[in-house]
Every structure is written in C-alpha cells, then in structure tokens.
PDB file of C-alpha atoms and ligand atoms in Angstrom:
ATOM      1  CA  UNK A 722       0.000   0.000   0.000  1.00 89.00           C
ATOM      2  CA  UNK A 723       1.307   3.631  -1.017  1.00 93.00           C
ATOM      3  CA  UNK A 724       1.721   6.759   0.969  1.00 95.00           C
ATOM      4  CA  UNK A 725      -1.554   8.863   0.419  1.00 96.00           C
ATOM      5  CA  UNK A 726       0.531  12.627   0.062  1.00 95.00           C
ATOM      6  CA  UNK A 727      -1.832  14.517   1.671  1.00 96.00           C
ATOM      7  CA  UNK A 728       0.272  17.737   1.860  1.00 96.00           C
ATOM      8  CA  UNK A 729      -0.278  17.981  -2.005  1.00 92.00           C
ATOM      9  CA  UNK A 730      -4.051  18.768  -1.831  1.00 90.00           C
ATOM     10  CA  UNK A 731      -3.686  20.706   1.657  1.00 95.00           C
ATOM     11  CA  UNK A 732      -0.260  22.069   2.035  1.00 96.00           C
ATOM     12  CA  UNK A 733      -1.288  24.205   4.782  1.00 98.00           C
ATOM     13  CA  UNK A 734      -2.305  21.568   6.716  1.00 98.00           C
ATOM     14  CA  UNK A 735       0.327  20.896   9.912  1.00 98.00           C
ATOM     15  CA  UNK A 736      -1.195  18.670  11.887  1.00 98.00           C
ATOM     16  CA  UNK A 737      -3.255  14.944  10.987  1.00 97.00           C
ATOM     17  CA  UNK A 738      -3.822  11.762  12.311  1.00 97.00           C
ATOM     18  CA  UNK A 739      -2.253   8.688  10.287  1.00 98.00           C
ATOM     19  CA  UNK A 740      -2.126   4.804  10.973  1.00 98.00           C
ATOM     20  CA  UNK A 741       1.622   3.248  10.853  1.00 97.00           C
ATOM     21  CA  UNK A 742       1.586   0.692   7.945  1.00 95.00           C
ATOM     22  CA  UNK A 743       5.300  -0.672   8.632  1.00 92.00           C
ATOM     23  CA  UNK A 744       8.341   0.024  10.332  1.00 90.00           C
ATOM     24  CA  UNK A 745      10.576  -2.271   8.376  1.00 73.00           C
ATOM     25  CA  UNK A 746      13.720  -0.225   7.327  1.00 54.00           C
ATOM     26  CA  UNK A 747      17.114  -1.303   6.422  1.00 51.00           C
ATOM     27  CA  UNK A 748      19.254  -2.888   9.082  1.00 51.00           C
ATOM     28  CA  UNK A 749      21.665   0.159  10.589  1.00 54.00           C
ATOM     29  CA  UNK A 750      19.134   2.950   9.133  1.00 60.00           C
ATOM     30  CA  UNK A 751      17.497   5.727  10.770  1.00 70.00           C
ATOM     31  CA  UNK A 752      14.339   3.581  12.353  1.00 90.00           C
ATOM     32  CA  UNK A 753      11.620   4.107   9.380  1.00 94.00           C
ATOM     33  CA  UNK A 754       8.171   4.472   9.437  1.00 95.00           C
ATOM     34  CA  UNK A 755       5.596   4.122   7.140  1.00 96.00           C
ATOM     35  CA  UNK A 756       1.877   5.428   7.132  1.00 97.00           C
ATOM     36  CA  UNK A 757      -1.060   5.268   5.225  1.00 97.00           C
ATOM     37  CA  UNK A 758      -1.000   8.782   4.652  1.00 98.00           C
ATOM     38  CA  UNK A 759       1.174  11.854   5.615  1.00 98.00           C
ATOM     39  CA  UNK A 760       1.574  15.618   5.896  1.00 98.00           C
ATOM     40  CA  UNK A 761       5.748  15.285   5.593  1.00 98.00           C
ATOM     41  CA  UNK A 762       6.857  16.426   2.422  1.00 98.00           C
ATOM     42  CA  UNK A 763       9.913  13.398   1.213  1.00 97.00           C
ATOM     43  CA  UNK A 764      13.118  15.287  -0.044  1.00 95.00           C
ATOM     44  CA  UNK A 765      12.434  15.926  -3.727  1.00 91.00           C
ATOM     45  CA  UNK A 766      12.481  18.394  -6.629  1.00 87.00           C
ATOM     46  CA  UNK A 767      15.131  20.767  -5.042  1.00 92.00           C
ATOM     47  CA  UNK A 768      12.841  20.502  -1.774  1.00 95.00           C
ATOM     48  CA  UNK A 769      14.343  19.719   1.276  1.00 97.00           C
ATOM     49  CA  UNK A 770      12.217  16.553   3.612  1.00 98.00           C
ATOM     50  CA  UNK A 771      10.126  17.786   6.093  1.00 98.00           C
ATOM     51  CA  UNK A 772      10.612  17.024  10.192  1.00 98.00           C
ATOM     52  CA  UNK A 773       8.809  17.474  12.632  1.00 98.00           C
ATOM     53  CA  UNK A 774       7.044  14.728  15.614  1.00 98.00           C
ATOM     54  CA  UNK A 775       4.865  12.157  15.606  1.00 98.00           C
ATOM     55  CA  UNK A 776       3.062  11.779  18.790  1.00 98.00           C
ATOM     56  CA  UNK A 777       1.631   8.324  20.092  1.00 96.00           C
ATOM     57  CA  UNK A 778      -1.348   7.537  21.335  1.00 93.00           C
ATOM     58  CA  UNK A 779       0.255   7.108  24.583  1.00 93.00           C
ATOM     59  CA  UNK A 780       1.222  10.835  24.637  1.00 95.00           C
ATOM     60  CA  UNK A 781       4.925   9.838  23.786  1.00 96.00           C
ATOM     61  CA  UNK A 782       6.761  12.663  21.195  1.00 97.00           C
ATOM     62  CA  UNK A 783       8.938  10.923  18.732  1.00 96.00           C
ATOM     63  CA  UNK A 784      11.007  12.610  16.404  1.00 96.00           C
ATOM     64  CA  UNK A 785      11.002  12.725  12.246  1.00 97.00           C
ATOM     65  CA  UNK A 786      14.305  14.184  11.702  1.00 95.00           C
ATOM     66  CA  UNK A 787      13.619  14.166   7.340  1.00 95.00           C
ATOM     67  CA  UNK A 788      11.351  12.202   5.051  1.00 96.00           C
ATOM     68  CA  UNK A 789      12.156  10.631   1.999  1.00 95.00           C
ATOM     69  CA  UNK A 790      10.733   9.269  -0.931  1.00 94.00           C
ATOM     70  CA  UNK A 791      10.683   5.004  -0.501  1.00 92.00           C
ATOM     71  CA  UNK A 792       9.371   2.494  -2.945  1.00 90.00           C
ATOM     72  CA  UNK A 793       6.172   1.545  -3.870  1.00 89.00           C
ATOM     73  CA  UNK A 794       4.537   5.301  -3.809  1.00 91.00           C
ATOM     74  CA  UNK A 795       5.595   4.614   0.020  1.00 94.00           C
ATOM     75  CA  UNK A 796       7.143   7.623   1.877  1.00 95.00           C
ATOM     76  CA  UNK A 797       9.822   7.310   4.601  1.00 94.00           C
ATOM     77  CA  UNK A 798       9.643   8.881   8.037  1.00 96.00           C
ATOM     78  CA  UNK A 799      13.067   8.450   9.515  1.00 94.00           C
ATOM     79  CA  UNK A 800      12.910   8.677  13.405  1.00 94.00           C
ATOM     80  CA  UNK A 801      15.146   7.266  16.119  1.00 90.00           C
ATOM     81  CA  UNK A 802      15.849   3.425  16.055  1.00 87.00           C
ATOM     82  CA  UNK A 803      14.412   2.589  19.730  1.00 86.00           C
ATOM     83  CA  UNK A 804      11.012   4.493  18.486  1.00 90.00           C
ATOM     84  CA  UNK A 805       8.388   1.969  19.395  1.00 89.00           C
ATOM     85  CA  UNK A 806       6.047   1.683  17.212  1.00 92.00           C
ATOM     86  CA  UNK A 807       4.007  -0.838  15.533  1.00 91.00           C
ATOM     87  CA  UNK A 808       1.732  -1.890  12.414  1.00 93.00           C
ATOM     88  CA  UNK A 809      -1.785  -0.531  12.982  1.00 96.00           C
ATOM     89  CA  UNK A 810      -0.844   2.055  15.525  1.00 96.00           C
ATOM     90  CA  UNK A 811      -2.481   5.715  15.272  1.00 97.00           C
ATOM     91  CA  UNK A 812       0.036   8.501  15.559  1.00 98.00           C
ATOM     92  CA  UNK A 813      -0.451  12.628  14.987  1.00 98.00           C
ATOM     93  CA  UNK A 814       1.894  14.095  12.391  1.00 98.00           C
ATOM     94  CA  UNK A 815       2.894  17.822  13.391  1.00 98.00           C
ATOM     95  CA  UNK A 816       5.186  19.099  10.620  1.00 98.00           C
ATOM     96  CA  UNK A 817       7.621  21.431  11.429  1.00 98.00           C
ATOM     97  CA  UNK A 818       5.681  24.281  10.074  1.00 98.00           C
ATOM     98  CA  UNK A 819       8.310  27.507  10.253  1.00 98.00           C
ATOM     99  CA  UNK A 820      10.811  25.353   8.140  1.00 98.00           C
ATOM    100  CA  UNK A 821       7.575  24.207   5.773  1.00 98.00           C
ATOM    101  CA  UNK A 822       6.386  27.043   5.281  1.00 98.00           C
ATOM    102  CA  UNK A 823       9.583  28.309   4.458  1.00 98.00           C
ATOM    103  CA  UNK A 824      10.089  26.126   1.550  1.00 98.00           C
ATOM    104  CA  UNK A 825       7.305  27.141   0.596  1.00 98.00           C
ATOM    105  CA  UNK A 826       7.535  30.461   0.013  1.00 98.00           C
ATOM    106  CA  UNK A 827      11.326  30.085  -1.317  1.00 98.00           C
ATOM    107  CA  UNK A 828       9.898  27.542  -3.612  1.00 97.00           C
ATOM    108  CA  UNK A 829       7.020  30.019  -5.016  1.00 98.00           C
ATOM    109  CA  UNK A 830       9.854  32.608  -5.318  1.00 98.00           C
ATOM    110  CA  UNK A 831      12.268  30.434  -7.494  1.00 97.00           C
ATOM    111  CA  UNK A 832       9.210  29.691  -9.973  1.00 97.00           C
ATOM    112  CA  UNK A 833       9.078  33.224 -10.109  1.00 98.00           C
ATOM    113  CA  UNK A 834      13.175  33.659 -10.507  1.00 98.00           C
ATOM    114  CA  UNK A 835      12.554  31.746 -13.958  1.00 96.00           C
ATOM    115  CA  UNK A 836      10.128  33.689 -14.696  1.00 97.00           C
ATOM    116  CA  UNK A 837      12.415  36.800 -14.951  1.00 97.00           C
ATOM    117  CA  UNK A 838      15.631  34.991 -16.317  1.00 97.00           C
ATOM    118  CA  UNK A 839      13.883  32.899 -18.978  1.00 94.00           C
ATOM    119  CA  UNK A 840      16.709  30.205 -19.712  1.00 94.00           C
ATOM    120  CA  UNK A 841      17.787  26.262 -18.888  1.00 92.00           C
ATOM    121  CA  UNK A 842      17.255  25.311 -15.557  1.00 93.00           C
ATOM    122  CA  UNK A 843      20.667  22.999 -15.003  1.00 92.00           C
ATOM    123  CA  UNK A 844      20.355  22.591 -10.871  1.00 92.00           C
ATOM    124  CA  UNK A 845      18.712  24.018  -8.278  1.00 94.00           C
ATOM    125  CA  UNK A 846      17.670  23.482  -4.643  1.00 96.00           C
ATOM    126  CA  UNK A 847      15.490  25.348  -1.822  1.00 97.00           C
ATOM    127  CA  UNK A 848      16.519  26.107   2.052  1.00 97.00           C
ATOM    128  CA  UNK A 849      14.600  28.245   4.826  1.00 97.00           C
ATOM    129  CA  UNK A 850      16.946  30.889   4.333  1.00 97.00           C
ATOM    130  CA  UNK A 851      18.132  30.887   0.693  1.00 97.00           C
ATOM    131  CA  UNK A 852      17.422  29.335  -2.272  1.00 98.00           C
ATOM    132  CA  UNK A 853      19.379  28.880  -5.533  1.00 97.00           C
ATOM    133  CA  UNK A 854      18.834  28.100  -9.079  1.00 96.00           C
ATOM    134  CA  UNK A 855      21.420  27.049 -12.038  1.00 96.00           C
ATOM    135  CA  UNK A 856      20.648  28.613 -15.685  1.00 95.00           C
ATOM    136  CA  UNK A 857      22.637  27.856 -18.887  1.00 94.00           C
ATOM    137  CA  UNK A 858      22.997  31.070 -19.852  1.00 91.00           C
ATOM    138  CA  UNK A 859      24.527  31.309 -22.598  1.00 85.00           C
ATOM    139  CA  UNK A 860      25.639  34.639 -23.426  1.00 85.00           C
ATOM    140  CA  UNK A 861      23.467  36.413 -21.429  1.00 88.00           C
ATOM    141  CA  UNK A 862      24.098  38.601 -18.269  1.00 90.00           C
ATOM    142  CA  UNK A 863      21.500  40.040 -15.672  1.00 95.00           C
ATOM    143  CA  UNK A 864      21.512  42.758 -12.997  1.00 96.00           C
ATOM    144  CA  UNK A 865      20.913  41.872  -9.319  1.00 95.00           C
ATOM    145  CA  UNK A 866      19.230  44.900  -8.581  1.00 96.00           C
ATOM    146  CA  UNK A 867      17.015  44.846 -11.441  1.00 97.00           C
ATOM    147  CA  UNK A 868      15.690  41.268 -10.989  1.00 97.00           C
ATOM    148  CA  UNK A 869      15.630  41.803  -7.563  1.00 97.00           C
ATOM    149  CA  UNK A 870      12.979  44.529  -8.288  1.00 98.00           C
ATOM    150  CA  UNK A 871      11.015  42.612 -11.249  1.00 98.00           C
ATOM    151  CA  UNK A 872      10.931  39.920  -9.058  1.00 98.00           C
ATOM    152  CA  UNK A 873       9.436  41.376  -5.744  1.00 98.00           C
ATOM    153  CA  UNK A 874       6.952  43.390  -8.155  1.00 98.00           C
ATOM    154  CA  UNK A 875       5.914  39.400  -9.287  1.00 98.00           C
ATOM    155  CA  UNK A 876       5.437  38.862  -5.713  1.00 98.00           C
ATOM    156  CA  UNK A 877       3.615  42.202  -5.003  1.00 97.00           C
ATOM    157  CA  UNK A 878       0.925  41.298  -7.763  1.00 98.00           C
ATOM    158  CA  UNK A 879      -0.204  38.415  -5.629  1.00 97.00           C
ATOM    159  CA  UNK A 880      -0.666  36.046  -8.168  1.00 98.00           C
ATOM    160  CA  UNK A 881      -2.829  32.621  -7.015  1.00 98.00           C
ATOM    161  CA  UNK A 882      -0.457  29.697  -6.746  1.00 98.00           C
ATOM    162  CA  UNK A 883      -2.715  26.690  -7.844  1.00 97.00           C
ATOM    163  CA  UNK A 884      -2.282  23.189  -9.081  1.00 94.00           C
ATOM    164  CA  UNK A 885      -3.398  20.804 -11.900  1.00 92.00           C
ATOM    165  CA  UNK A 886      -2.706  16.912 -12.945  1.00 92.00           C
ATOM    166  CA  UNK A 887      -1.990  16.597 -17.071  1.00 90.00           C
ATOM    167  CA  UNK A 888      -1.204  13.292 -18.574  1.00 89.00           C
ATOM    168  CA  UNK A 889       2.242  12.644 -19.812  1.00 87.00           C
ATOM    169  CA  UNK A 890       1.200  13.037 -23.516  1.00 87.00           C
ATOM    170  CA  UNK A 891      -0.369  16.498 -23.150  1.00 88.00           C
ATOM    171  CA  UNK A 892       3.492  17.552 -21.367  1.00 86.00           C
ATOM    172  CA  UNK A 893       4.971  15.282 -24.321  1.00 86.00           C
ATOM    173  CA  UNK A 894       3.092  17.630 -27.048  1.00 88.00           C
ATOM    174  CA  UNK A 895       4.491  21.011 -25.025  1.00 87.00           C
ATOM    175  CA  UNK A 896       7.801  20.038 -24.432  1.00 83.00           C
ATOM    176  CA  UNK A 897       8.357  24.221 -23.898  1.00 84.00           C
ATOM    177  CA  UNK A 898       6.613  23.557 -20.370  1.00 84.00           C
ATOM    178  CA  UNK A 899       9.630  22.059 -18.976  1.00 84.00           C
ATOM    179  CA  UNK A 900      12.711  24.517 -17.928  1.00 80.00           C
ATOM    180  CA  UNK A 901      14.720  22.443 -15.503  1.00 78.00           C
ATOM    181  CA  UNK A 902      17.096  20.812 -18.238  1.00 69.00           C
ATOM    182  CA  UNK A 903      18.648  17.931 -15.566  1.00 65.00           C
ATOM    183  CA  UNK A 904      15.410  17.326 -13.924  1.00 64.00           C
ATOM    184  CA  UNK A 905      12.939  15.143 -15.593  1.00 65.00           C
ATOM    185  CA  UNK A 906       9.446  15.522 -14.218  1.00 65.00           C
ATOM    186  CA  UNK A 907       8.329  12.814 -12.380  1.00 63.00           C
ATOM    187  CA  UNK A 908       6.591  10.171 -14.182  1.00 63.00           C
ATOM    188  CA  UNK A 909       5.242   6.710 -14.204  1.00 60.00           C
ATOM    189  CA  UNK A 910       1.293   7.572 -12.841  1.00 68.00           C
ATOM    190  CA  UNK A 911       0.502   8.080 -16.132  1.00 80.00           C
ATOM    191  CA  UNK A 912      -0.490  11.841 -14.752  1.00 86.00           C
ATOM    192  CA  UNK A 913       1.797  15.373 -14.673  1.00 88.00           C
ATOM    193  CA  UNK A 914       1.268  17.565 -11.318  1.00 91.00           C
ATOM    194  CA  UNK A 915       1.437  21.410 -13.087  1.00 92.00           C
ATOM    195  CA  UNK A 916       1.648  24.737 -10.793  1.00 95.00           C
ATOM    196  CA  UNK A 917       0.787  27.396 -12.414  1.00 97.00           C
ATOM    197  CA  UNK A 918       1.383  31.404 -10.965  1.00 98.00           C
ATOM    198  CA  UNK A 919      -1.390  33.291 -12.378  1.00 97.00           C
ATOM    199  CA  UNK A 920      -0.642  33.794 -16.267  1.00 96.00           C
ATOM    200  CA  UNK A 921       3.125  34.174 -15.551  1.00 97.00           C
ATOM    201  CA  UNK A 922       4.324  30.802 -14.776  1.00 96.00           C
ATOM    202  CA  UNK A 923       3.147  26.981 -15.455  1.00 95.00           C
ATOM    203  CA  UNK A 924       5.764  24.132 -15.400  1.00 93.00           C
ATOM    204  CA  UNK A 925       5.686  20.612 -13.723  1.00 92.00           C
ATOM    205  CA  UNK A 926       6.788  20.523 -10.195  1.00 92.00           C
ATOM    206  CA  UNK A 927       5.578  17.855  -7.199  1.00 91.00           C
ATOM    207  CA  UNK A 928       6.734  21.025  -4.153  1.00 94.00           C
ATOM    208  CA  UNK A 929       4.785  22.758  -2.095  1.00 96.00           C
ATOM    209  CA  UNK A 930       3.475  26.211  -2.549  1.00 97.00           C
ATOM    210  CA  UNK A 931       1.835  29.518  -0.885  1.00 98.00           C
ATOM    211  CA  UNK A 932      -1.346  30.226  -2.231  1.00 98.00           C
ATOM    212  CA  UNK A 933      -0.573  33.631  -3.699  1.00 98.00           C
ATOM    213  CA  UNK A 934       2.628  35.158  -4.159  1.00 98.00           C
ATOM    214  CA  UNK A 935       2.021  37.838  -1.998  1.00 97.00           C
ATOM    215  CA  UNK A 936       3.096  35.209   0.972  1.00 98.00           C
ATOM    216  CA  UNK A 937       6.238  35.075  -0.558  1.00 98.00           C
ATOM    217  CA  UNK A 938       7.577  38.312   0.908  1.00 97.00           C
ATOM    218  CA  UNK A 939      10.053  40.459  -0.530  1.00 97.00           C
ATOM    219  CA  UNK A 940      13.304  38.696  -1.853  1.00 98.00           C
ATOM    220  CA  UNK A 941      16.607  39.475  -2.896  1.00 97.00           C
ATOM    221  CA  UNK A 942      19.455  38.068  -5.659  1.00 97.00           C
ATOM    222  CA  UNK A 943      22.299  37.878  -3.036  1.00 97.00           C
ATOM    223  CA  UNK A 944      24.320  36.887  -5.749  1.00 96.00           C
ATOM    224  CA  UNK A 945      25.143  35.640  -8.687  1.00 96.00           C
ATOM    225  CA  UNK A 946      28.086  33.347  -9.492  1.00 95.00           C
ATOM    226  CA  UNK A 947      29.398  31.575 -12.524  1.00 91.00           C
ATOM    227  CA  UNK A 948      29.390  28.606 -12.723  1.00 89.00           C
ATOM    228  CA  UNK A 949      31.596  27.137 -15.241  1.00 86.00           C
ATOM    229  CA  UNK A 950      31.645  28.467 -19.073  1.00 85.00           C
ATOM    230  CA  UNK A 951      27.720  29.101 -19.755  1.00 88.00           C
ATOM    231  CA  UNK A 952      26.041  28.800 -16.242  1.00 92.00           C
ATOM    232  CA  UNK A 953      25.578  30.909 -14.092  1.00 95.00           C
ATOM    233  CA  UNK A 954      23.912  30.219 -10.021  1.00 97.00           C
ATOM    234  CA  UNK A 955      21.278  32.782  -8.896  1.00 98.00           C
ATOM    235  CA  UNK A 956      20.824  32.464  -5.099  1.00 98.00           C
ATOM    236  CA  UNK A 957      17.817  34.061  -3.313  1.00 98.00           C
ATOM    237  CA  UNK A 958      17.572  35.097   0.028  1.00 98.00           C
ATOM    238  CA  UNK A 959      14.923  37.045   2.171  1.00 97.00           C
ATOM    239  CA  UNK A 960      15.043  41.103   1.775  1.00 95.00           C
ATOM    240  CA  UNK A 961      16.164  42.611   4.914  1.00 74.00           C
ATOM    241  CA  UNK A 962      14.203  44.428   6.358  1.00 64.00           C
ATOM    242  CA  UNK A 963      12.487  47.639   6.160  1.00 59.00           C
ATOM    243  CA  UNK A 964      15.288  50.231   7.203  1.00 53.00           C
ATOM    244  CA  UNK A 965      18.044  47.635   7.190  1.00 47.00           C
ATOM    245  CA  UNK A 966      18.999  48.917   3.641  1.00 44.00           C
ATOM    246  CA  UNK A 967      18.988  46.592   0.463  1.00 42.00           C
TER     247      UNK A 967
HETATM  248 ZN1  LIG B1357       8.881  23.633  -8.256  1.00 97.70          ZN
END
C-alpha cells in the first residue's frame, strides 16, 4: 500500500492523524516508518524533507528528523531506532511548520526567478533561508538589482499559486513547459502535477506552494556566481528588512 501525500491537496495543513503501515527499514538505518498517509513532504524536486514529531497515542513525542521518498509510492519517516512503534498504531503528524512554510515560500519565489531569467534550468535546490537556481545562460548577463525589483513586483501582484494533474502526452506535445534541463518531471502515474502562478508561470513541479505570491515576501538576488563556461547560479535570500537597507 502507497503513501496517500496529503500535503499535495492541503499544504497548509500541519497537523493529521495517520495509521503506521510498517516500520521495516534497512538494518543500521534511521528507524523508518511508514503510514497510510502523511503531511511530511519526502526530499524531492530541489525541496528539502520535512521534520517534525509524531506523537503516540500514549502521549509519547517521537522525532522525524527528514522524510524521503521510498518504494512503492511509500514515503519514509526516519525517526530514532528505539522508536516503538508498531503496524496498525495511530500517531499525529505535526510538521515542522516555520521550516515548511519556508520552503514554501522560497519555492514560489524560485518559480518566479525563472520567470524573470527565462533560460535552462541545469540545478537548483530550496533552504529556509536561501534558495538557488542554475541557468545555462549562454551569453546572457542580468543585474541583481534589477531582478531583484522585477521579481518582488511578481510577488507584489499576488498572483494565485494553484495546481493541476496533465497526462504525460499532453506535457509530451508542449515540451516548452519544462525549464529544468537535468530534472525530468516525475513520471510513471501516467499523470503530470502542473503549478501554475497566475498567467506568468506553469511548469511541472511535485513542491509545495503559498497560495498567492504575496506570501512570498520580498526577496533578494544575493548573488550571482558563474558557474563554469555558460552557467551561471542565482541564489535568493529574504530582503532585509524595512530600514536595514537593500
Ligand atoms: Zn517547483
């Protein structure tokens, strides 16, 4: 039986009840669990795993210290060895909501960065505090300060963040939809998870998301580095704030 990845249809959602399926992990692991359902985003996409607790039905607080993606549509909760827990057991899932939520605005923002450089994704990945993105450039050069301020007037728009299943031929016949060159979306359900960002962005991507880029908060290209011959790494971080300067 598979995961059911309830954070994709309520990604606001920090706190649910779930039944442990198995806790069979690999010998010497992190002790993993397995439940029928689950609020903890697995490592994926750029996106870092979720943590957070599970708390038994005995009031004891165990915790997830990341989730990853295991076979079978399963997902992995790794928690301490000695954890306790059985087939069958309830437990409530409290994600580690700050650090979510996070993501998810830095994820919503880096949509956004390749929305205002509009070239090959080669790499990317998202943290609480900064994110970064890889473009092949080419021969092309950007401004910090200048996508810092198309970027944050993307955000200011407050655009609605929303999310759609295509199959695989529909992506097949708009092969323009994809930008991350290294990355292929992920496939197999026969079925394509698209976000789209108002009429300014619409690519395949599995992540979490705010609902409107407003919640994304002003942002800033710290830098941006090369990164060999044609690419070039844009990393994001949070503006300072108002009076701190730029
Ligand atoms: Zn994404």
């Amino acid at each position: 039986m598979s995961t059911a990845l309830t954070f994709r249809e309520l990604p606001y959602a920090r706190e649910s009840l779930a039944t442990v399926l198995s806790t069979t992990g690999a010998i010497g692991e992190d002790g993993v669990v397995v439940t029928d359902a689950t609020l903890f985003y697995p490592h994926g996409g750029g996106q870092p795993g979720d943590r957070g607790v599970f708390i038994t039905a005995d009031g004891r607080t165990l915790t997830v210290h990341d989730t990853r993606k295991g076979a079978n549509g399963q997902v992995h909760h790794l928690l301490d060895p000695n954890h306790g827990l059985e087939a069958g057991q309830s437990v409530t899932q409290q994600i580690d909501w700050a650090r979510r939520y996070a993501h998810m605005r830095m994820h919503t923002a880096l949509h956004l960065l390749s929305v205002v450089v509009p070239h090959g994704v080669t790499g990317g990945s998202i943290g609480a505090d900064r994110g970064r993105l890889d473009f092949d450039l080419g021969e092309a050069s950007f401004d910090k300060e200048e996508l810092s301020e198309r970027l944050n007037a993307l955000i200011a728009a407050d655009y609605p963040v929303t999310s759609e299943w295509i199959s695989e031929a529909e992506l097949d016949a708009r092969p323009e939809l994809v930008k991350t060159m290294s990355v292929a979306p992920p496939r197999g359900a026969g079925e394509i998870r698209m976000v789209r960002i108002g009429d300014v962005d619409y690519q395949p991507c599995g992540g979490t998301h705010v609902a409107s880029t407003a919640e994304v908060g002003p942002v800033q290209v710290a830098s941006i580095k090369n990164r060999g011959a044609r690419n070039r790494r844009f990393t994001l971080t949070w503006a300072e704030a108002p009076g701190g300067g730029q």
